[in-house]
Short mmCIF file of C-alpha atoms in Angstrom, two decimals:
data_model
loop_
_atom_site.label_atom_id
_atom_site.label_comp_id
_atom_site.label_asym_id
_atom_site.label_seq_id
_atom_site.Cartn_x
_atom_site.Cartn_y
_atom_site.Cartn_z
CA MET R 1 33.05 -49.56 46.03
CA PHE R 2 35.44 -49.35 43.13
CA LEU R 3 32.58 -49.48 40.65
CA LEU R 4 30.72 -46.75 42.55
CA ASN R 5 33.75 -44.44 42.45
CA LEU R 6 34.23 -45.20 38.77
CA TYR R 7 30.59 -44.37 38.11
CA ARG R 8 30.92 -41.06 39.96
CA ARG R 9 34.03 -40.12 37.95
CA CYS R 10 32.34 -40.97 34.64
CA LEU R 11 29.05 -39.21 35.44
CA PRO R 12 30.27 -35.63 34.64
CA VAL R 13 31.67 -36.86 31.32
CA PHE R 14 28.37 -38.54 30.48
CA VAL R 15 26.38 -35.43 31.41
CA LEU R 16 28.79 -33.30 29.42
CA SER R 17 28.44 -35.40 26.26
CA THR R 18 24.68 -35.48 26.64
CA SER R 19 24.54 -31.73 27.12
CA LEU R 20 26.74 -31.05 24.14
CA GLY R 21 24.66 -33.32 21.94
CA PHE R 22 21.47 -31.59 23.00
CA ALA R 23 22.96 -28.13 22.53
CA ASP R 24 24.16 -28.97 19.04
CA ALA R 25 20.78 -30.34 17.95
CA SER R 26 19.41 -28.39 15.04
CA HIS R 27 15.97 -26.86 14.98
CA ASN R 28 15.05 -26.32 11.37
CA ILE R 29 11.81 -24.90 9.99
CA GLU R 30 10.80 -26.37 6.66
CA HIS R 31 8.69 -23.37 5.59
CA HIS R 32 10.69 -20.84 3.56
CA ASP R 33 9.75 -17.81 1.46
CA PRO R 34 12.72 -17.23 -0.85
CA ILE R 35 13.50 -13.91 -2.49
CA GLU R 36 15.86 -13.01 -5.31
CA ILE R 37 18.02 -9.89 -5.45
CA ASP R 38 17.69 -8.40 -8.95
CA SER R 39 20.35 -5.82 -9.77
CA SER R 40 18.43 -4.73 -12.88
CA LEU R 41 15.30 -3.93 -10.86
CA SER R 42 14.99 -0.39 -9.52
CA LEU R 43 12.50 0.89 -6.98
CA PRO R 44 10.59 3.06 -9.53
CA LYS R 45 10.39 0.10 -11.91
CA LEU R 46 9.15 -2.12 -9.12
CA VAL R 47 6.36 0.37 -8.34
CA ASP R 48 5.35 0.47 -12.02
CA LEU R 49 5.27 -3.32 -12.26
CA THR R 50 3.22 -3.56 -9.07
CA MET R 51 0.75 -1.00 -10.40
CA GLU R 52 0.03 -3.32 -13.33
CA LYS R 53 -0.96 -6.08 -10.89
CA THR R 54 -2.66 -4.06 -8.18
CA PRO R 55 -6.30 -4.96 -7.40
CA ASP R 56 -7.15 -1.32 -8.18
CA ALA R 57 -6.08 -1.72 -11.82
CA GLY R 58 -9.59 -2.67 -12.96
CA TRP R 59 -11.13 0.27 -11.12
CA LEU R 60 -8.64 2.72 -12.62
CA THR R 61 -9.32 1.35 -16.11
CA ALA R 62 -13.06 1.76 -15.51
CA LEU R 63 -12.52 5.39 -14.49
CA GLU R 64 -10.67 6.06 -17.75
CA GLN R 65 -13.42 4.40 -19.78
CA GLU R 66 -16.07 6.40 -17.95
CA ALA R 67 -14.22 9.66 -18.64
CA LYS R 68 -13.94 8.71 -22.31
CA THR R 69 -17.69 8.08 -22.63
CA ILE R 70 -18.52 11.37 -20.89
CA ALA R 71 -16.21 13.21 -23.30
CA GLU R 72 -17.80 11.46 -26.30
CA ARG R 73 -21.25 12.57 -25.21
CA GLY R 74 -20.04 16.16 -24.97
CA GLN R 75 -18.80 15.96 -28.59
CA SER R 76 -22.24 14.94 -29.86
CA TRP R 77 -24.32 17.59 -31.65
CA ILE R 78 -27.53 16.35 -30.06
CA ALA R 79 -28.36 15.91 -26.40
CA GLY R 80 -29.69 12.36 -26.61
CA ALA R 81 -30.92 9.56 -28.81
CA PRO R 82 -33.45 10.63 -31.54
CA LEU R 83 -36.93 9.15 -31.47
CA ALA R 84 -38.78 7.92 -34.57
CA GLY R 85 -42.56 7.71 -34.63
CA LEU R 86 -45.12 6.35 -37.06
CA ARG R 87 -48.88 6.77 -36.73
CA PHE R 88 -51.64 5.42 -38.98
CA GLN R 89 -55.25 6.67 -38.91
CA GLU R 90 -58.27 5.42 -40.86
CA ALA R 91 -61.77 6.87 -41.10
CA THR R 92 -64.70 4.68 -40.08
CA SER R 93 -65.90 4.77 -43.68
CA GLY R 94 -62.74 3.02 -44.73
CA THR R 95 -62.14 5.48 -47.52
CA LEU R 96 -59.71 7.88 -45.76
CA HIS R 97 -56.18 6.99 -44.62
CA TYR R 98 -53.80 9.27 -42.72
CA LEU R 99 -50.11 8.44 -42.14
CA ASP R 100 -47.83 10.53 -39.90
CA ALA R 101 -44.05 9.91 -39.68
CA THR R 102 -42.03 11.99 -37.18
CA ILE R 103 -38.52 12.21 -35.78
CA ASP R 104 -37.89 13.86 -32.39
CA ILE R 105 -34.34 15.17 -31.87
CA PRO R 106 -33.24 16.19 -28.33
CA LEU R 107 -31.42 19.51 -28.43
CA TRP R 108 -28.82 20.85 -26.03
CA ASN R 109 -30.12 23.53 -23.71
CA LEU R 110 -28.25 26.81 -23.63
CA GLY R 111 -24.74 26.15 -22.25
CA GLN R 112 -25.45 22.48 -21.59
CA ARG R 113 -23.09 21.08 -24.23
CA ASP R 114 -20.22 23.25 -22.98
CA ALA R 115 -20.91 22.02 -19.45
CA GLN R 116 -20.87 18.43 -20.68
CA GLN R 117 -17.55 18.95 -22.45
CA SER R 118 -16.08 20.49 -19.30
CA LEU R 119 -17.35 17.52 -17.32
CA GLY R 120 -15.55 15.19 -19.72
CA LEU R 121 -12.27 17.02 -19.15
CA GLN R 122 -12.81 16.99 -15.39
CA ALA R 123 -13.57 13.26 -15.43
CA GLN R 124 -10.39 12.60 -17.40
CA ALA R 125 -8.30 14.68 -14.99
CA SER R 126 -9.90 12.91 -12.04
CA ALA R 127 -9.12 9.49 -13.51
CA GLU R 128 -5.47 10.44 -14.11
CA THR R 129 -4.95 11.88 -10.63
CA GLN R 130 -6.68 8.90 -9.03
CA ALA R 131 -4.12 6.72 -10.79
CA LEU R 132 -1.29 8.88 -9.43
CA ALA R 133 -2.72 8.80 -5.90
CA THR R 134 -3.06 5.02 -6.12
CA LYS R 135 0.53 4.77 -7.31
CA LEU R 136 1.67 6.75 -4.27
CA ARG R 137 -0.30 4.44 -1.98
CA VAL R 138 1.23 1.37 -3.65
CA ALA R 139 4.68 2.94 -3.31
CA GLY R 140 4.02 3.38 0.41
CA LEU R 141 3.13 -0.29 0.79
CA ILE R 142 6.28 -1.32 -1.08
CA ARG R 143 8.46 1.04 0.96
CA ALA R 144 7.11 -0.35 4.22
CA ALA R 145 7.49 -3.95 3.05
CA LEU R 146 11.06 -3.50 1.84
CA TRP R 147 12.31 -1.82 5.00
CA ASP R 148 10.44 -4.27 7.21
CA MET R 149 12.27 -7.08 5.41
CA GLU R 150 15.57 -5.29 5.93
CA LEU R 151 14.95 -4.88 9.66
CA GLN R 152 13.89 -8.50 10.07
CA LYS R 153 16.93 -9.61 8.10
CA ILE R 154 19.27 -7.67 10.40
CA ARG R 155 17.59 -9.11 13.49
CA TYR R 156 17.81 -12.63 12.07
CA GLU R 157 21.49 -12.26 11.17
CA GLN R 158 22.29 -10.82 14.59
CA VAL R 159 20.63 -13.78 16.33
CA GLN R 160 22.61 -16.09 14.04
CA THR R 161 25.78 -14.37 15.21
CA ASP R 162 24.64 -14.66 18.82
CA VAL R 163 23.96 -18.38 18.44
CA ALA R 164 27.41 -18.94 16.94
CA ALA R 165 29.05 -16.98 19.78
CA PHE R 166 27.15 -18.85 22.48
CA ALA R 167 27.85 -22.18 20.79
CA GLU R 168 31.56 -21.41 20.86
CA LEU R 169 31.34 -20.35 24.51
CA HIS R 170 29.39 -23.50 25.35
CA LYS R 171 32.05 -25.61 23.67
CA LYS R 172 34.90 -23.94 25.60
CA ILE R 173 33.07 -24.28 28.92
CA GLY R 174 32.41 -27.93 28.15
CA LYS R 175 36.11 -28.61 27.74
CA GLN R 176 36.90 -26.77 30.99
CA VAL R 177 34.23 -28.74 32.83
CA GLU R 178 35.67 -31.93 31.42
CA LEU R 179 39.08 -30.93 32.76
CA GLY R 180 37.56 -30.05 36.12
CA ASP R 181 38.41 -26.33 35.89
CA LEU R 182 34.75 -25.19 36.00
CA PRO R 183 31.67 -26.51 37.78
CA ARG R 184 29.00 -28.31 35.80
CA ALA R 185 26.54 -25.56 36.75
CA ASP R 186 28.40 -23.23 34.35
CA LEU R 187 27.89 -25.72 31.56
CA LEU R 188 24.17 -25.95 32.26
CA LEU R 189 23.92 -22.17 32.39
CA ALA R 190 25.72 -21.86 29.04
CA GLN R 191 23.52 -24.57 27.58
CA THR R 192 20.38 -22.77 28.75
CA GLU R 193 21.54 -19.52 27.16
CA LEU R 194 22.38 -21.31 23.91
CA LEU R 195 18.98 -22.97 23.71
CA GLN R 196 17.25 -19.67 24.40
CA LYS R 197 19.23 -18.06 21.58
CA ARG R 198 18.27 -20.89 19.24
CA SER R 199 14.65 -20.37 20.17
CA LEU R 200 15.03 -16.68 19.34
CA LEU R 201 16.63 -17.68 16.04
CA ILE R 202 13.58 -19.73 15.10
CA GLN R 203 11.32 -16.80 15.97
CA ALA R 204 13.50 -14.34 14.05
CA GLU R 205 13.48 -16.61 11.03
CA ALA R 206 9.67 -16.82 11.20
CA GLU R 207 9.39 -13.02 11.32
CA LEU R 208 11.73 -12.75 8.33
CA MET R 209 9.60 -15.23 6.37
CA HIS R 210 6.46 -13.27 7.30
CA ALA R 211 8.06 -10.05 6.05
CA ARG R 212 9.08 -11.71 2.79
CA LYS R 213 5.57 -13.06 2.29
CA ARG R 214 4.06 -9.62 2.87
CA TYR R 215 6.42 -8.20 0.26
CA SER R 216 5.64 -10.86 -2.33
CA SER R 217 1.90 -10.52 -1.63
CA ILE R 218 2.03 -6.77 -2.28
CA THR R 219 4.32 -6.85 -5.31
CA GLN R 220 3.36 -10.27 -6.69
CA THR R 221 7.04 -11.00 -7.23
CA THR R 222 9.92 -12.50 -5.27
CA LYS R 223 12.47 -10.21 -6.91
CA VAL R 224 13.89 -7.40 -4.77
CA PRO R 225 15.89 -4.37 -5.95
CA ALA R 226 19.55 -4.49 -5.04
CA ASN R 227 19.37 -0.87 -3.88
CA TYR R 228 16.25 0.92 -2.70
CA GLN R 229 17.67 3.68 -0.53
CA GLU R 230 16.21 7.13 -1.22
CA ASN R 231 17.48 10.66 -0.96
CA LEU R 232 15.52 12.86 1.39
CA ALA R 233 13.05 15.14 -0.40
CA ALA R 234 13.58 18.89 -0.04
CA LEU R 235 9.90 19.59 0.71
CA LYS R 236 9.31 21.00 4.20
CA GLU R 237 5.51 20.93 4.29
CA ILE R 238 2.47 19.43 2.63
CA SER R 239 2.19 21.00 -0.81
CA GLU R 240 -1.01 21.63 -2.72
CA HIS R 241 0.55 19.43 -5.40
CA HIS R 242 0.52 16.40 -3.10
CA PRO R 243 -0.97 13.57 -5.22
CA ILE R 244 -3.61 12.76 -2.60
CA LEU R 245 -4.81 16.37 -2.45
CA VAL R 246 -4.70 16.77 -6.22
CA ALA R 247 -6.81 13.62 -6.58
CA ILE R 248 -9.53 14.73 -4.18
CA ASN R 249 -9.52 18.27 -5.63
CA ASN R 250 -10.20 16.80 -9.05
CA GLN R 251 -12.95 14.66 -7.58
CA ILE R 252 -14.53 17.82 -6.18
CA ASP R 253 -14.17 19.60 -9.54
CA ARG R 254 -15.79 16.68 -11.29
CA LYS R 255 -18.68 16.55 -8.85
CA GLN R 256 -19.16 20.30 -9.27
CA GLY R 257 -19.20 19.72 -13.02
CA GLU R 258 -21.88 17.06 -12.63
CA LEU R 259 -23.95 19.50 -10.59
CA ASN R 260 -23.61 22.26 -13.18
CA ALA R 261 -24.50 19.92 -16.04
CA LEU R 262 -27.58 18.66 -14.22
CA LYS R 263 -28.80 22.17 -13.43
CA LEU R 264 -28.56 23.12 -17.10
CA VAL R 265 -30.91 20.26 -18.00
CA GLY R 266 -33.58 22.35 -16.27
CA SER R 267 -37.03 20.84 -16.61
CA GLY R 268 -35.81 18.51 -19.35
CA GLN R 269 -34.46 18.46 -22.87
CA THR R 270 -35.93 20.61 -25.62
CA ASN R 271 -36.95 18.41 -28.56
CA LEU R 272 -37.11 19.30 -32.27
CA ALA R 273 -39.92 17.40 -34.03
CA ILE R 274 -39.79 16.89 -37.80
CA GLY R 275 -42.53 14.99 -39.62
CA VAL R 276 -44.35 14.10 -42.81
CA ASN R 277 -48.14 13.66 -43.17
CA SER R 278 -49.82 11.68 -45.92
CA ASP R 279 -53.53 12.08 -46.70
CA ARG R 280 -54.74 9.60 -49.33
CA PRO R 281 -58.23 8.17 -49.95
CA SER R 282 -58.84 4.60 -51.00
CA ASP R 283 -61.64 5.89 -53.28
CA ASN R 284 -62.45 9.31 -54.65
CA ASP R 285 -63.50 10.67 -51.28
CA PRO R 286 -64.04 14.43 -51.58
CA ARG R 287 -62.87 14.92 -47.99
CA SER R 288 -59.33 13.97 -48.85
CA ASN R 289 -56.67 16.56 -49.71
CA LYS R 290 -54.81 13.94 -51.71
CA THR R 291 -51.44 15.36 -50.71
CA GLU R 292 -48.39 15.02 -48.43
CA SER R 293 -47.29 17.74 -46.06
CA PHE R 294 -44.16 18.52 -44.08
CA ASN R 295 -44.24 19.78 -40.50
CA ILE R 296 -41.72 20.91 -37.92
CA GLY R 297 -42.15 21.83 -34.29
CA VAL R 298 -40.39 22.32 -30.97
CA VAL R 299 -41.32 20.71 -27.66
CA VAL R 300 -40.15 22.68 -24.62
CA PRO R 301 -40.59 21.13 -21.14
CA PHE R 302 -41.39 23.40 -18.21
CA GLY R 303 -42.22 23.27 -14.55
CA GLY R 304 -40.08 20.19 -13.87
CA SER R 305 -37.87 21.53 -11.08
CA ALA R 306 -39.72 19.41 -8.54
CA HIS R 307 -38.44 16.33 -10.37
CA THR R 308 -34.83 17.43 -10.89
CA ASN R 309 -34.25 19.08 -7.52
CA PRO R 310 -33.87 15.76 -5.65
CA GLN R 311 -31.07 14.77 -8.07
CA VAL R 312 -29.42 18.16 -7.62
CA ALA R 313 -29.68 17.81 -3.83
CA ALA R 314 -28.17 14.30 -3.92
CA ILE R 315 -25.15 15.44 -5.94
CA ASN R 316 -24.78 18.46 -3.67
CA VAL R 317 -24.60 16.12 -0.67
CA GLU R 318 -21.84 14.11 -2.38
CA LEU R 319 -20.00 17.33 -3.24
CA ASN R 320 -20.03 18.61 0.31
CA LYS R 321 -19.01 15.19 1.60
CA LEU R 322 -15.92 15.34 -0.63
CA ILE R 323 -15.15 18.86 0.58
CA SER R 324 -15.31 17.73 4.21
CA GLU R 325 -13.13 14.69 3.39
CA ARG R 326 -10.58 17.01 1.83
CA GLY R 327 -10.41 19.06 5.01
CA GLN R 328 -9.91 15.96 7.16
CA LEU R 329 -7.43 14.51 4.67
CA PHE R 330 -5.29 17.63 4.81
CA ARG R 331 -5.18 17.38 8.60
CA ASP R 332 -4.20 13.71 8.37
CA LEU R 333 -1.43 14.53 5.89
CA GLU R 334 -0.11 17.28 8.14
CA GLN R 335 -0.09 14.88 11.08
CA ALA R 336 1.69 12.21 9.05
CA HIS R 337 4.26 14.77 7.90
CA HIS R 338 4.88 15.90 11.48
CA GLU R 339 5.38 12.32 12.67
CA ALA R 340 7.68 11.47 9.75
CA GLU R 341 9.74 14.59 10.33
CA HIS R 342 9.95 13.95 14.07
CA ASN R 343 10.86 10.27 13.64
CA LEU R 344 13.63 11.28 11.26
CA GLU R 345 15.09 13.74 13.75
CA VAL R 346 14.81 11.24 16.61
CA ASN R 347 16.52 8.44 14.70
CA GLN R 348 19.32 10.74 13.56
CA ALA R 349 20.06 11.52 17.20
CA GLU R 350 19.51 7.93 18.34
CA LEU R 351 21.89 6.56 15.71
CA THR R 352 24.77 8.61 17.13
CA ILE R 353 24.01 7.40 20.65
CA ALA R 354 23.58 3.80 19.47
CA ASN R 355 26.97 3.81 17.78
CA ASP R 356 28.62 5.20 20.91
CA LEU R 357 26.88 2.58 23.06
CA LYS R 358 27.98 -0.15 20.67
CA GLN R 359 31.62 0.93 20.88
CA ALA R 360 31.51 1.15 24.67
CA ALA R 361 29.77 -2.22 24.98
CA GLU R 362 32.31 -3.95 22.76
CA GLU R 363 35.19 -2.57 24.82
CA HIS R 364 33.44 -3.61 28.01
CA LEU R 365 32.89 -7.12 26.65
CA ASN R 366 36.56 -7.51 25.77
CA MET R 367 37.51 -6.53 29.32
CA THR R 368 34.89 -8.87 30.77
CA GLN R 369 36.07 -11.83 28.68
CA LEU R 370 39.62 -11.25 29.90
CA SER R 371 38.42 -11.05 33.49
CA TYR R 372 36.44 -14.27 33.12
CA SER R 373 39.41 -16.08 31.57
CA VAL R 374 41.52 -15.36 34.68
CA GLY R 375 38.71 -16.17 37.09
CA GLU R 376 37.94 -12.64 38.32
CA ILE R 377 34.21 -12.85 37.49
CA ASN R 378 31.73 -15.70 37.16
CA LEU R 379 29.95 -16.93 34.05
CA LEU R 380 26.67 -15.23 34.92
CA ASP R 381 28.33 -11.80 34.84
CA LEU R 382 29.97 -12.62 31.52
CA LEU R 383 26.66 -13.68 30.00
CA LYS R 384 24.97 -10.47 31.16
CA ILE R 385 27.67 -8.30 29.60
CA GLN R 386 27.67 -10.40 26.42
CA ALA R 387 23.89 -10.11 26.07
CA ARG R 388 24.06 -6.36 26.65
CA THR R 389 26.77 -6.02 24.01
CA GLN R 390 24.84 -8.05 21.46
CA GLN R 391 21.79 -5.88 22.05
CA ALA R 392 23.88 -2.72 21.62
CA ILE R 393 25.26 -4.04 18.32
CA LEU R 394 21.75 -4.87 17.14
CA ASN R 395 20.44 -1.45 18.18
CA ALA R 396 23.15 0.31 16.18
CA LYS R 397 22.38 -1.75 13.09
CA GLU R 398 18.65 -1.21 13.50
CA ARG R 399 19.02 2.56 13.90
CA ALA R 400 21.06 2.78 10.71
CA VAL R 401 18.33 0.93 8.80
CA MET R 402 15.55 2.88 10.50
CA LEU R 403 17.16 6.16 9.47
CA GLN R 404 17.11 5.05 5.82
CA ARG R 405 13.56 3.81 6.26
CA ASP R 406 12.43 7.07 7.81
CA GLN R 407 13.83 8.99 4.84
CA ALA R 408 11.63 6.87 2.57
CA PHE R 409 8.66 7.36 4.92
CA TYR R 410 9.24 11.13 4.93
CA ASN R 411 9.20 11.15 1.12
CA GLN R 412 5.96 9.17 1.29
CA ALA R 413 4.42 11.66 3.70
CA VAL R 414 5.15 14.67 1.49
CA GLY R 415 3.90 12.81 -1.61
CA VAL R 416 7.17 12.13 -3.44
CA LEU R 417 7.26 8.98 -5.55
CA PRO R 418 10.44 6.87 -5.80
#
């Protein structure tokens, strides 16, 4: 009987030590995606460095090379590559030999060279504005990745704080259970809450690592600017100078230039033919002129509209497709601007409320902890108030970050680069 009573007295201590050991067990994830804060790295510099490594870099270079070749063709004095011809003719008698040598030179049709030069300028402008539009898109990806990392970091740090607070509470309750001041059920409840928080910590850490990986995948670097907050742009609407609109307008201008240049080709290129004829006999054949002659002529194509019209129609389809895309794109930009503007206003108002809720929750928690310490409320009520307070603190931190993020997103919507 003595041993049974001794066992019963030791059982709570054994359960307590087992519970504490389990609660203190660490749950570490080996996978990490480290980043490095670089005070010398600014947001504009980061965008420039990312542009050098973007998958679109090859395409943008090809656009520049294409524009250069179009411009070089417009600078040429002839409309195409010259053709050289050589013909030899011999009489059946074998005593007469004729040799004709000609060069055909394609000439520009009226206004065609000017149209080609204009097309070269339009292609160059299109290439440059495509690069600017791509830079804005890359900046948007970087902005989203940076602020996503910041949000995940805040959530991770808050859960870390929560785990530390619950670990301390668990420790205090364990001592009180050991002294017999609290029931073991309180210890199990505190242990359950602590393990749940540790589970949330693992999940928060995973989300933070995912955010870091997305950032490094976009930028191809693990370095992060020390400061990437942005001032709110003064633009109140979508401007015609928005890089996306400028880019598609230049695409339309270029396609219109292609259409004009093709129409000026007409039925084909006019060719200037220059030649030399040689008439020499092998014997004294009286039919031979025994001389060389020079000739020049012009070859003008006609009636070829049936062959060029399909090309004109195809380019016209592409032109009208771009025009319709511009109309839809403008609507999309207006919608994005409206959402960015509205989100900014909402988060400004929500931040004020979140800060007030945080202050009230912290005061309430202090009162609740005092009440629990004197036995006026049970542990379950304390845990509810503590969880509510921690959520209020997290919400206030998140709203502050989201307001900064929404300023960057607003700048993105109105086409302002960092």
